[in-house]
Amino acid sequence: MRNLNLLGTAVIGLVIGLWEVAARWGPLADLDALPSPGEIVAAFGELLSDGSLIPAVVHTLWIALLAAVVAISAGTVLGLLLGASSAFRLVTQSSFDVLRTIPAVSIMPVLLLLLGPEPRTEIIAGSIAATWPMLVNAADGVRSVHPRLAEVGQVFGFSRTRVAVRLTLPAVVPNLLVGARLAVVTALLATLLAEMIIVPTGLGWALISAQNAIQMAQMWVVVVVCGWIGWLLSIALTQIARNLQPGGAR
Amino acid sequence: MAGDAQTNDEPEESASSPVYELKEVAVDLTGVLGTRRILSDISLTVHQREIVGIVGRSGTGKTTLMRALGGLTAPAAGELLLNGEPISGTPEGVVTIFQDYGNALLPWRTVAKNVALPLEGRMRRSEIRERVDRAIDSVQLRGRENDYLNSLSGGMQQRVQIARALAVNPAVLLMDEPFGALDALTKASLQDVLLDLHSHNDATIIFITHDLDEAIYLSDRTFVISGDVSAGDPGHLSLELDVELPRPRHQVRTRESPDYLFLRHTLGDAIDLARG
Ligand SMILES: Nc1ncnc2c1ncn2[C@@H]1O[C@H](COP(=O)(O)OP(=O)(O)O)[C@@H](O)[C@H]1O
Ligand SMILES: [Mg+2]
């Protein structure tokens, strides 16, 4: 682990301190949308003890991870095919290019009507959004593998399969890891969005209902929790990527 | 050693049997500017156990010739025979050492695993380990077996590529500017490693260099390739030089002999002429 950045941490502490002071006695005192850090901590305690926060976190995380798994699998397979097979590229590239321009949010209402307000609807919405970054990175990865690598395989009499498995695929791993990281982040975003607009559950809905109830402190609790989840995911993914990439990134 | 055709342990042929025979070979390459003739009228014969050097300015088609010999590029005209047969695809027992070692090595594998690449699945693990050890020893990389490539200098990486080629015990070794990236001392010691290895086996070696001294020091015969592809003058062989210096050669003494100096002079003149 890297050393904690002391100065950076001190700055954050200072900002929170100033915020607390400003919200209690200063210019922010009349601004209801921005409660003080103390009020937010109190609301955090309430949400924990009334048992609504943890299930929402578990729900959102679980759905986002499932969506990410689906997206990473589908995106890897399609992307590798797209990168490796010019025939497959010829047939499908245009369709993918058209589909990719449709924002995932815009098909959420359609999915709701088709599938109802179920968890599977969330998963599908999340995985559709997250497949694209995975697919694009996998395809680019295959196409950017230096032709020399396959020639090395040829020199040593490798079959095409052996070239693919021993040389091309490992060479694409760094791109796959970049795609997977983006897919996880995108899946989380799309899941939160789906919870806000089509399937009222999880953290996304917690955010909306706190807003509707004008519970500003509670709303901020959810915002902070979403931030933590993003931060933890990014640390975990960086660590996983490091372990799957012997020899370091190229 | 059935099924291990990448070795040269077939019954010994007569020392003068031709390995390569090229008759008026031409090579075309297609790039953004369309198809261009890169090499024309290349005729040469290489015998078993010979060490043949090819020198020339950059862009004269040296790499292209090497790729044709290695079966990576098909000739557009002429005859290119390996052991009496036309080459199709990359022939067994012929290993190319590429100029751009950075693209030809596997950064996700350690040094030892890079060297083991061509042996995997073809022999017992214990034999793989033995061969990898020997190859790593011969390029003087002992102690770096478990390092990844990004911690190695360019010269060391090129030595990994050479070790990987040596591990398969090739009948023909094609080396495209193998020592170009090395410092003078490492270069000299690897030249001697190569000559020493060669004195113990039957491999035929064809190498490219732009270092005239290296060409003479290593080879039995040196060819000069000249031309200006971009000016419509495809690369062609402009000089064949027999290098009849006694072996084993010596980095200092060989380079001091009058015969060496004479060859060096002739080659220098030829390259100057090639400048046009
Ligand atoms: N794919 C290609 N299409 C067209 N011209 C090429 C291609 N590859 C190389 N060349 C040209 O062929 C010439 C010889 O290249 P190369 O064999 O690499 O020379 P050398 O190894 O002697 O420096 C150069 O002028 C280069 O620009
Ligand atoms: Mg070259």
Coordinates of C-alpha atoms and ligand atoms in Angstrom, one line a residue:
Chain A
M1 CA 0.0 0.0 0.0
R2 CA 1.1 3.5 -0.7
N3 CA 1.8 5.8 2.2
L4 CA -1.2 7.9 3.3
N5 CA -0.8 11.4 1.8
L6 CA -0.7 13.3 5.1
L7 CA -1.0 16.8 3.6
G8 CA -3.9 15.7 1.4
T9 CA -5.7 14.2 4.4
A10 CA -5.0 17.3 6.4
V11 CA -6.6 19.5 3.6
I12 CA -9.7 17.3 3.6
G13 CA -9.9 17.6 7.4
L14 CA -9.6 21.4 7.2
V15 CA -12.3 21.7 4.6
I16 CA -14.7 19.6 6.7
G17 CA -13.9 21.7 9.7
L18 CA -14.5 24.9 7.8
W19 CA -17.7 23.4 6.4
E20 CA -18.9 22.5 9.9
V21 CA -18.2 26.0 11.2
A22 CA -19.8 27.7 8.2
A23 CA -22.9 25.5 8.4
R24 CA -23.4 26.2 12.1
W25 CA -22.6 29.8 12.4
G26 CA -21.5 31.1 9.1
P27 CA -22.8 31.8 5.6
L28 CA -24.1 28.3 5.0
A29 CA -26.4 28.3 8.1
D30 CA -29.5 29.3 6.1
L31 CA -28.8 26.8 3.3
D32 CA -31.0 23.8 4.0
A33 CA -29.6 21.8 1.1
L34 CA -26.2 21.7 2.7
P35 CA -26.4 20.4 6.3
S36 CA -23.3 20.4 8.5
P37 CA -21.0 17.4 8.7
G38 CA -22.2 16.8 12.2
E39 CA -25.8 16.5 11.1
I40 CA -24.7 14.1 8.3
V41 CA -22.9 11.9 10.8
A42 CA -26.0 11.9 13.0
A43 CA -28.2 10.9 10.0
F44 CA -25.7 8.2 9.2
G45 CA -26.3 6.7 12.7
E46 CA -30.1 6.9 12.2
L47 CA -30.0 5.1 8.9
L48 CA -27.7 2.4 10.3
S49 CA -29.9 1.8 13.3
D50 CA -33.2 1.8 11.5
G51 CA -31.8 -0.9 9.3
S52 CA -32.4 0.7 5.9
L53 CA -28.9 1.6 4.9
I54 CA -27.1 -1.8 4.9
P55 CA -29.7 -3.7 2.8
A56 CA -29.7 -0.9 0.3
V57 CA -25.9 -1.0 0.0
V58 CA -25.9 -4.8 -0.3
H59 CA -28.7 -4.7 -2.9
T60 CA -26.9 -2.1 -5.1
L61 CA -23.5 -3.7 -4.8
W62 CA -24.8 -7.1 -5.6
I63 CA -26.8 -6.0 -8.6
A64 CA -23.9 -3.9 -9.9
L65 CA -21.4 -6.8 -9.5
L66 CA -23.8 -9.2 -11.3
A67 CA -24.3 -6.7 -14.1
A68 CA -20.5 -6.2 -14.3
V69 CA -19.9 -10.0 -14.5
V70 CA -22.4 -10.3 -17.4
A71 CA -20.9 -7.2 -19.1
I72 CA -17.3 -8.4 -18.7
S73 CA -18.1 -11.9 -20.1
A74 CA -20.2 -10.7 -23.0
G75 CA -17.9 -7.7 -23.8
T76 CA -14.8 -9.9 -23.7
V77 CA -16.1 -12.5 -26.0
L78 CA -17.6 -10.1 -28.5
G79 CA -14.7 -7.7 -28.3
L80 CA -12.1 -10.5 -28.9
L81 CA -14.1 -11.8 -31.8
L82 CA -14.5 -8.3 -33.2
G83 CA -10.8 -7.7 -32.9
A84 CA -9.6 -11.1 -34.2
S85 CA -12.1 -11.9 -37.0
S86 CA -12.4 -9.6 -40.0
A87 CA -15.5 -11.5 -41.1
F88 CA -17.2 -11.0 -37.8
R89 CA -16.2 -7.4 -37.9
L90 CA -17.6 -6.9 -41.4
V91 CA -20.9 -8.4 -40.4
T92 CA -21.4 -6.8 -37.0
Q93 CA -19.3 -3.6 -36.7
S94 CA -22.0 -1.3 -38.1
S95 CA -24.7 -2.7 -35.8
F96 CA -22.4 -2.3 -32.8
D97 CA -21.6 1.3 -33.8
V98 CA -25.3 2.1 -34.1
L99 CA -26.3 0.4 -30.8
R100 CA -23.4 2.0 -29.0
T101 CA -24.7 5.5 -29.7
I102 CA -28.0 4.8 -27.8
P103 CA -27.5 6.0 -24.2
A104 CA -28.2 3.2 -21.8
V105 CA -30.5 5.5 -19.8
S106 CA -32.8 5.9 -22.7
I107 CA -33.7 2.3 -22.9
M108 CA -34.4 1.9 -19.2
P109 CA -38.1 2.9 -19.5
V110 CA -38.4 0.3 -22.3
L111 CA -36.8 -2.4 -20.1
L112 CA -39.2 -1.4 -17.3
L113 CA -42.2 -2.0 -19.6
L114 CA -40.8 -5.2 -21.0
L115 CA -39.6 -6.8 -17.7
G116 CA -41.3 -5.0 -14.8
P117 CA -39.7 -3.4 -11.8
E118 CA -37.6 -6.5 -10.9
P119 CA -33.9 -6.9 -10.0
R120 CA -33.3 -8.6 -13.3
T121 CA -34.3 -5.4 -15.0
E122 CA -31.7 -3.6 -13.1
I123 CA -29.1 -6.2 -14.0
I124 CA -29.9 -6.1 -17.6
A125 CA -29.9 -2.3 -17.7
G126 CA -26.5 -2.3 -15.9
S127 CA -24.9 -4.9 -18.1
I128 CA -26.0 -3.3 -21.3
A129 CA -24.4 -0.1 -20.3
A130 CA -21.2 -1.8 -19.0
T131 CA -20.7 -4.1 -22.0
W132 CA -19.5 -1.3 -24.3
P133 CA -16.3 -0.2 -22.5
M134 CA -15.4 -3.9 -22.2
L135 CA -16.1 -4.7 -25.8
V136 CA -14.3 -1.6 -27.1
N137 CA -11.2 -2.3 -25.0
A138 CA -11.0 -6.0 -25.9
A139 CA -11.4 -5.3 -29.6
D140 CA -8.8 -2.5 -29.6
G141 CA -6.5 -4.7 -27.6
V142 CA -6.5 -7.5 -30.1
R143 CA -6.0 -5.1 -33.0
S144 CA -3.1 -3.4 -31.3
V145 CA -1.1 -6.6 -30.7
H146 CA 2.1 -6.2 -32.6
P147 CA 2.2 -8.5 -35.7
R148 CA 5.7 -9.6 -34.7
L149 CA 4.3 -11.6 -31.9
A150 CA 2.4 -13.9 -34.2
E151 CA 5.5 -14.1 -36.4
V152 CA 7.4 -15.4 -33.4
G153 CA 4.8 -18.1 -33.1
Q154 CA 5.1 -18.9 -36.8
V155 CA 8.9 -19.1 -36.5
F156 CA 8.5 -21.7 -33.8
G157 CA 5.9 -23.6 -35.7
F158 CA 2.9 -22.7 -33.5
S159 CA -0.6 -23.5 -34.7
R160 CA -3.1 -20.6 -35.0
T161 CA -4.7 -21.8 -31.8
R162 CA -1.4 -21.8 -30.0
V163 CA -0.6 -18.3 -31.2
A164 CA -4.0 -17.1 -29.9
V165 CA -3.7 -18.8 -26.5
R166 CA 0.0 -18.3 -25.8
L167 CA 0.7 -15.0 -27.5
T168 CA -2.3 -12.9 -28.5
L169 CA -4.5 -13.5 -25.5
P170 CA -1.8 -12.8 -22.8
A171 CA -0.8 -9.7 -24.8
V172 CA -4.4 -8.4 -24.6
V173 CA -4.7 -8.9 -20.8
P174 CA -3.8 -5.3 -20.0
N175 CA -6.5 -4.0 -22.3
L176 CA -9.0 -6.5 -20.8
L177 CA -8.2 -5.2 -17.3
V178 CA -8.7 -1.6 -18.4
G179 CA -12.1 -2.6 -19.9
A180 CA -13.1 -4.6 -16.9
R181 CA -12.4 -1.6 -14.6
L182 CA -14.5 0.7 -16.7
A183 CA -17.2 -2.0 -16.9
V184 CA -17.4 -2.2 -13.1
V185 CA -17.6 1.5 -12.7
T186 CA -20.2 1.8 -15.5
A187 CA -22.3 -1.0 -14.0
L188 CA -22.4 0.8 -10.7
L189 CA -23.5 4.0 -12.3
A190 CA -26.1 2.4 -14.4
T191 CA -27.5 0.4 -11.5
L192 CA -27.8 3.5 -9.4
L193 CA -29.6 5.2 -12.2
A194 CA -31.9 2.3 -12.8
E195 CA -32.8 2.4 -9.1
M196 CA -33.6 6.1 -9.3
I197 CA -35.8 6.0 -12.4
I198 CA -37.2 2.5 -13.0
V199 CA -36.7 0.0 -10.1
P200 CA -37.2 1.8 -6.8
T201 CA -34.7 -0.1 -4.6
G202 CA -31.2 0.1 -3.3
L203 CA -29.1 3.2 -2.8
G204 CA -30.4 4.9 -5.9
W205 CA -33.9 4.9 -4.6
A206 CA -32.6 5.8 -1.1
L207 CA -31.2 9.0 -2.6
I208 CA -34.4 9.9 -4.4
S209 CA -36.7 9.2 -1.4
A210 CA -34.5 11.2 0.9
Q211 CA -34.7 14.0 -1.6
N212 CA -38.5 13.6 -1.9
A213 CA -38.8 13.7 1.9
I214 CA -36.5 16.7 2.1
Q215 CA -34.2 14.8 4.4
M216 CA -31.1 16.6 3.4
A217 CA -28.7 15.0 5.9
Q218 CA -29.9 11.5 4.8
M219 CA -29.4 12.4 1.2
W220 CA -25.9 13.4 1.9
V221 CA -25.3 10.1 3.8
V222 CA -26.2 8.2 0.6
V223 CA -24.0 10.5 -1.5
V224 CA -21.0 9.8 0.8
V225 CA -21.7 6.1 0.9
C226 CA -21.8 6.0 -2.9
G227 CA -18.5 7.8 -2.9
W228 CA -17.0 5.2 -0.6
I229 CA -18.2 2.3 -2.7
G230 CA -16.6 3.8 -5.8
W231 CA -13.4 4.4 -3.9
L232 CA -13.2 0.9 -2.5
L233 CA -14.1 -0.6 -5.9
S234 CA -11.3 1.3 -7.5
I235 CA -8.8 0.2 -4.9
A236 CA -9.9 -3.4 -5.2
L237 CA -9.8 -3.3 -9.0
T238 CA -6.3 -1.7 -9.1
Q239 CA -5.0 -4.4 -6.8
I240 CA -6.6 -7.2 -8.8
A241 CA -5.2 -5.7 -12.0
R242 CA -1.8 -5.6 -10.5
N243 CA -1.9 -9.2 -9.6
L244 CA -3.1 -10.3 -13.0
Q245 CA -0.4 -8.5 -14.8
P246 CA 3.0 -10.0 -14.1
G247 CA 5.8 -8.0 -15.6
G248 CA 4.0 -4.7 -15.2
A249 CA 2.0 -2.7 -17.6
R250 CA 3.5 -2.1 -21.0
Chain B
M1 CA 14.3 -37.6 -30.2
A2 CA 11.2 -38.2 -32.4
G3 CA 8.9 -35.3 -33.0
D4 CA 11.6 -32.8 -32.2
A5 CA 12.3 -31.6 -35.6
Q6 CA 13.6 -28.2 -34.6
T7 CA 17.0 -29.7 -33.8
N8 CA 19.9 -30.4 -36.1
D9 CA 20.8 -33.8 -35.0
E10 CA 20.0 -35.5 -38.3
P11 CA 22.8 -37.5 -39.8
E12 CA 25.5 -35.2 -40.9
E13 CA 25.6 -34.1 -44.5
S14 CA 28.7 -33.3 -46.3
A15 CA 30.1 -30.0 -45.2
S16 CA 29.5 -28.3 -48.5
S17 CA 25.9 -29.2 -49.1
P18 CA 23.9 -26.1 -49.8
V19 CA 21.4 -25.1 -47.2
Y20 CA 20.1 -22.1 -49.1
E21 CA 20.1 -21.6 -52.8
L22 CA 18.7 -18.3 -54.1
K23 CA 18.5 -17.7 -57.8
E24 CA 17.5 -14.3 -59.0
V25 CA 15.1 -13.8 -56.2
A26 CA 13.0 -10.6 -56.1
V27 CA 10.8 -9.5 -53.2
D28 CA 7.9 -7.0 -53.4
L29 CA 6.2 -5.4 -50.5
T30 CA 2.9 -3.6 -50.4
G31 CA 2.6 -0.5 -48.3
V32 CA 0.5 2.7 -48.4
L33 CA 2.4 3.7 -51.5
G34 CA 1.3 0.6 -53.3
T35 CA 3.5 -2.4 -54.2
R36 CA 7.2 -1.8 -54.6
R37 CA 10.1 -4.0 -55.5
I38 CA 12.4 -4.0 -52.5
L39 CA 14.9 -6.6 -53.6
S40 CA 15.8 -7.8 -57.0
D41 CA 18.2 -10.3 -58.6
I42 CA 19.5 -11.8 -55.4
S43 CA 21.5 -14.9 -56.1
L44 CA 23.5 -16.6 -53.5
T45 CA 24.3 -20.0 -52.0
V46 CA 24.9 -20.7 -48.4
H47 CA 26.4 -24.0 -47.2
Q48 CA 25.9 -25.9 -44.1
R49 CA 27.9 -24.6 -41.1
E50 CA 28.8 -21.4 -42.9
I51 CA 28.5 -18.1 -41.2
V52 CA 27.4 -15.5 -43.7
G53 CA 27.3 -11.8 -43.0
I54 CA 25.1 -9.2 -44.8
V55 CA 26.1 -5.6 -44.6
G56 CA 24.4 -2.6 -46.1
R57 CA 23.1 0.9 -45.4
S58 CA 19.7 1.2 -43.7
G59 CA 16.7 0.8 -46.1
T60 CA 18.5 -1.4 -48.6
G61 CA 16.3 -4.4 -47.9
K62 CA 18.4 -6.4 -45.4
T63 CA 15.5 -7.1 -43.1
T64 CA 13.3 -8.0 -46.1
L65 CA 15.9 -10.5 -47.3
M66 CA 16.0 -12.1 -43.9
R67 CA 12.2 -12.4 -43.8
A68 CA 12.3 -14.1 -47.2
L69 CA 15.0 -16.5 -45.9
G70 CA 12.9 -17.2 -42.8
G71 CA 9.7 -17.9 -44.9
L72 CA 7.9 -14.8 -43.5
T73 CA 7.7 -13.1 -46.9
A74 CA 7.3 -14.9 -50.1
P75 CA 9.5 -14.0 -53.1
A76 CA 7.8 -12.3 -56.1
A77 CA 10.2 -13.9 -58.6
G78 CA 13.1 -16.3 -58.7
E79 CA 13.9 -19.4 -56.8
L80 CA 14.4 -19.7 -53.1
L81 CA 15.4 -23.2 -52.1
L82 CA 16.1 -24.5 -48.5
N83 CA 17.7 -27.9 -48.5
G84 CA 16.7 -28.3 -52.2
E85 CA 13.0 -27.5 -51.6
P86 CA 11.1 -24.3 -52.3
I87 CA 10.3 -22.6 -49.0
S88 CA 6.6 -22.4 -48.1
G89 CA 5.8 -20.9 -44.8
T90 CA 8.3 -20.8 -41.9
P91 CA 10.5 -23.9 -42.3
E92 CA 11.2 -26.1 -39.3
G93 CA 14.6 -25.7 -37.8
V94 CA 15.1 -22.2 -39.1
V95 CA 14.9 -19.6 -36.3
T96 CA 14.8 -15.8 -36.9
I97 CA 16.1 -13.4 -34.3
F98 CA 14.2 -10.2 -34.9
Q99 CA 15.8 -6.7 -34.9
D100 CA 13.0 -5.4 -32.7
Y101 CA 13.4 -7.6 -29.7
G102 CA 10.9 -5.4 -27.7
N103 CA 8.1 -6.6 -30.0
A104 CA 9.3 -10.2 -30.2
L105 CA 9.5 -10.9 -26.5
L106 CA 6.7 -11.6 -24.0
P107 CA 6.7 -8.9 -21.3
W108 CA 4.3 -11.0 -19.1
R109 CA 6.8 -13.8 -18.8
T110 CA 10.0 -14.0 -16.9
V111 CA 13.4 -14.5 -18.7
A112 CA 13.3 -18.2 -18.2
K113 CA 9.7 -18.5 -19.3
N114 CA 10.5 -16.5 -22.4
V115 CA 13.3 -18.8 -23.3
A116 CA 11.1 -21.8 -22.7
L117 CA 8.3 -20.6 -25.0
P118 CA 9.3 -22.7 -28.1
L119 CA 10.0 -25.8 -26.0
E120 CA 6.7 -26.0 -24.1
G121 CA 4.6 -29.1 -24.8
R122 CA 7.3 -30.6 -27.0
M123 CA 9.5 -32.3 -24.4
R124 CA 9.7 -33.3 -20.7
R125 CA 9.8 -30.5 -18.2
S126 CA 13.2 -31.6 -16.9
E127 CA 14.6 -31.4 -20.4
I128 CA 13.0 -28.0 -20.9
R129 CA 14.7 -26.8 -17.7
E130 CA 18.0 -28.1 -18.8
R131 CA 17.9 -26.5 -22.2
V132 CA 16.7 -23.2 -20.8
D133 CA 19.5 -23.2 -18.2
R134 CA 22.1 -23.9 -20.9
A135 CA 20.7 -21.2 -23.2
I136 CA 20.6 -18.6 -20.4
D137 CA 24.2 -19.5 -19.4
S138 CA 25.4 -19.1 -22.9
V139 CA 24.1 -15.5 -23.2
Q140 CA 25.4 -14.8 -19.7
L141 CA 22.1 -14.1 -18.1
R142 CA 22.5 -16.4 -15.2
G143 CA 20.9 -14.9 -12.1
R144 CA 18.2 -13.0 -14.1
E145 CA 16.0 -16.1 -14.9
N146 CA 13.1 -14.9 -12.7
D147 CA 13.2 -11.3 -13.7
Y148 CA 10.6 -9.7 -16.0
L149 CA 11.8 -8.0 -19.1
N150 CA 10.9 -4.5 -17.9
S151 CA 13.8 -4.7 -15.4
L152 CA 16.3 -5.6 -18.2
S153 CA 18.3 -3.3 -20.4
G154 CA 17.8 -3.4 -24.1
G155 CA 21.0 -5.5 -24.6
M156 CA 19.9 -8.0 -22.0
Q157 CA 16.5 -8.3 -23.7
Q158 CA 18.2 -9.0 -27.0
R159 CA 20.2 -11.7 -25.2
V160 CA 16.9 -13.2 -24.0
Q161 CA 15.8 -13.4 -27.6
I162 CA 19.1 -15.0 -28.6
A163 CA 18.8 -17.5 -25.8
R164 CA 15.2 -18.4 -26.9
A165 CA 16.6 -19.2 -30.4
L166 CA 19.5 -21.2 -29.1
A167 CA 17.2 -23.3 -26.8
V168 CA 15.6 -25.0 -29.9
N169 CA 19.0 -25.9 -31.2
P170 CA 18.2 -24.6 -34.7
A171 CA 19.8 -25.9 -37.9
V172 CA 19.7 -22.3 -39.3
L173 CA 20.0 -19.2 -37.3
L174 CA 18.9 -15.9 -39.0
M175 CA 19.9 -12.9 -37.0
D176 CA 18.7 -9.4 -38.0
E177 CA 21.2 -6.9 -36.5
P178 CA 21.4 -9.1 -33.3
F179 CA 24.0 -7.0 -31.5
G180 CA 23.0 -3.6 -32.7
A181 CA 21.6 -2.5 -29.4
L182 CA 24.6 -3.7 -27.3
D183 CA 27.5 -1.8 -25.8
A184 CA 30.9 -2.5 -27.3
L185 CA 32.0 -4.9 -24.5
T186 CA 28.9 -6.9 -24.4
K187 CA 28.9 -7.0 -28.1
A188 CA 32.4 -8.4 -28.2
S189 CA 31.7 -11.1 -25.6
L190 CA 28.5 -12.1 -27.4
Q191 CA 30.3 -12.3 -30.7
D192 CA 32.7 -14.8 -29.1
V193 CA 29.8 -16.7 -27.4
L194 CA 28.3 -17.1 -30.9
L195 CA 31.5 -18.3 -32.5
D196 CA 32.2 -20.7 -29.6
L197 CA 28.7 -22.2 -29.8
H198 CA 29.1 -22.5 -33.6
S199 CA 32.4 -24.4 -33.2
H200 CA 30.5 -27.1 -31.3
N201 CA 27.5 -27.6 -33.6
D202 CA 26.4 -27.7 -37.2
A203 CA 24.2 -24.7 -37.3
T204 CA 24.3 -22.4 -40.3
I205 CA 24.3 -18.7 -39.4
I206 CA 23.2 -15.8 -41.5
F207 CA 23.4 -12.4 -39.8
I208 CA 22.8 -8.8 -40.7
T209 CA 24.8 -6.0 -39.4
H210 CA 25.8 -2.4 -40.3
D211 CA 29.1 -2.9 -38.4
L212 CA 31.8 -3.8 -41.0
D213 CA 34.1 -5.1 -38.3
E214 CA 31.5 -7.4 -37.0
A215 CA 30.8 -8.7 -40.4
I216 CA 34.4 -9.6 -41.0
Y217 CA 35.1 -10.9 -37.5
L218 CA 32.2 -13.3 -37.5
S219 CA 31.7 -14.5 -41.0
D220 CA 33.1 -16.9 -43.5
R221 CA 31.6 -14.8 -46.3
T222 CA 30.2 -11.3 -46.3
F223 CA 27.8 -9.9 -48.8
V224 CA 27.2 -6.2 -49.4
I225 CA 23.7 -5.2 -50.2
S226 CA 23.1 -1.9 -51.9
G227 CA 20.4 0.1 -53.6
D228 CA 18.0 2.9 -52.9
V229 CA 14.5 1.5 -52.8
S230 CA 12.7 4.8 -52.6
A231 CA 14.6 6.0 -55.7
G232 CA 13.4 2.9 -57.7
D233 CA 16.7 1.0 -57.2
P234 CA 15.8 -2.2 -55.4
G235 CA 18.4 -3.8 -53.1
H236 CA 20.8 -6.1 -54.7
L237 CA 24.1 -7.8 -53.8
S238 CA 27.0 -5.7 -54.9
L239 CA 29.9 -7.6 -53.4
E240 CA 30.7 -11.0 -52.2
L241 CA 33.8 -11.2 -50.0
D242 CA 35.4 -14.5 -48.8
V243 CA 36.7 -14.0 -45.3
E244 CA 39.5 -16.6 -45.0
L245 CA 40.7 -15.6 -41.6
P246 CA 41.8 -18.5 -39.4
R247 CA 39.5 -19.7 -36.6
P248 CA 39.3 -19.5 -33.6
R249 CA 39.3 -15.8 -34.0
H250 CA 40.5 -13.4 -31.4
Q251 CA 39.0 -10.0 -30.6
V252 CA 42.4 -8.3 -30.6
R253 CA 44.8 -10.4 -32.7
T254 CA 42.4 -11.2 -35.5
R255 CA 41.6 -7.5 -35.9
E256 CA 45.3 -6.6 -36.1
S257 CA 46.2 -9.1 -38.9
P258 CA 47.0 -7.6 -42.4
D259 CA 44.4 -9.9 -44.0
Y260 CA 41.7 -8.5 -41.7
L261 CA 42.8 -4.9 -42.5
F262 CA 42.7 -5.7 -46.2
L263 CA 39.2 -7.1 -46.0
R264 CA 38.1 -4.2 -43.9
H265 CA 39.4 -1.8 -46.5
T266 CA 37.7 -3.6 -49.4
L267 CA 34.4 -3.7 -47.5
G268 CA 34.7 -0.1 -46.6
D269 CA 35.3 0.9 -50.2
A270 CA 32.3 -1.2 -51.3
I271 CA 30.0 0.5 -48.9
D272 CA 31.3 3.9 -49.9
L273 CA 30.6 3.0 -53.5
A274 CA 27.2 1.9 -52.5
R275 CA 26.5 5.4 -51.3
G276 CA 26.6 6.4 -54.9
Ligands
LIG1 N1 5.5 -3.1 -46.1 C1 6.3 -2.3 -46.8 N2 5.8 -1.8 -48.0 C2 6.6 -1.0 -48.7 N3 7.9 -0.7 -48.5 C3 8.4 -1.3 -47.4 C4 7.7 -2.1 -46.5 N4 8.5 -2.5 -45.5 C5 9.7 -1.9 -45.8 N5 9.6 -1.2 -46.9 C6 10.7 -0.5 -47.5 O1 11.7 -1.4 -47.9 C7 13.0 -0.9 -47.8 C8 13.8 -1.9 -47.1 O2 13.4 -2.1 -45.8 P1 14.2 -3.1 -44.8 O3 14.3 -4.5 -45.4 O4 13.6 -3.0 -43.5 O5 15.7 -2.4 -44.9 P2 16.9 -2.6 -43.9 O6 16.6 -3.7 -43.0 O7 18.1 -2.8 -44.8 O8 17.0 -1.3 -43.1 C9 12.9 0.4 -47.0 O9 13.1 1.5 -48.0 C10 11.5 0.4 -46.5 O10 11.0 1.7 -46.5
MG2 MG 16.5 -3.8 -40.9

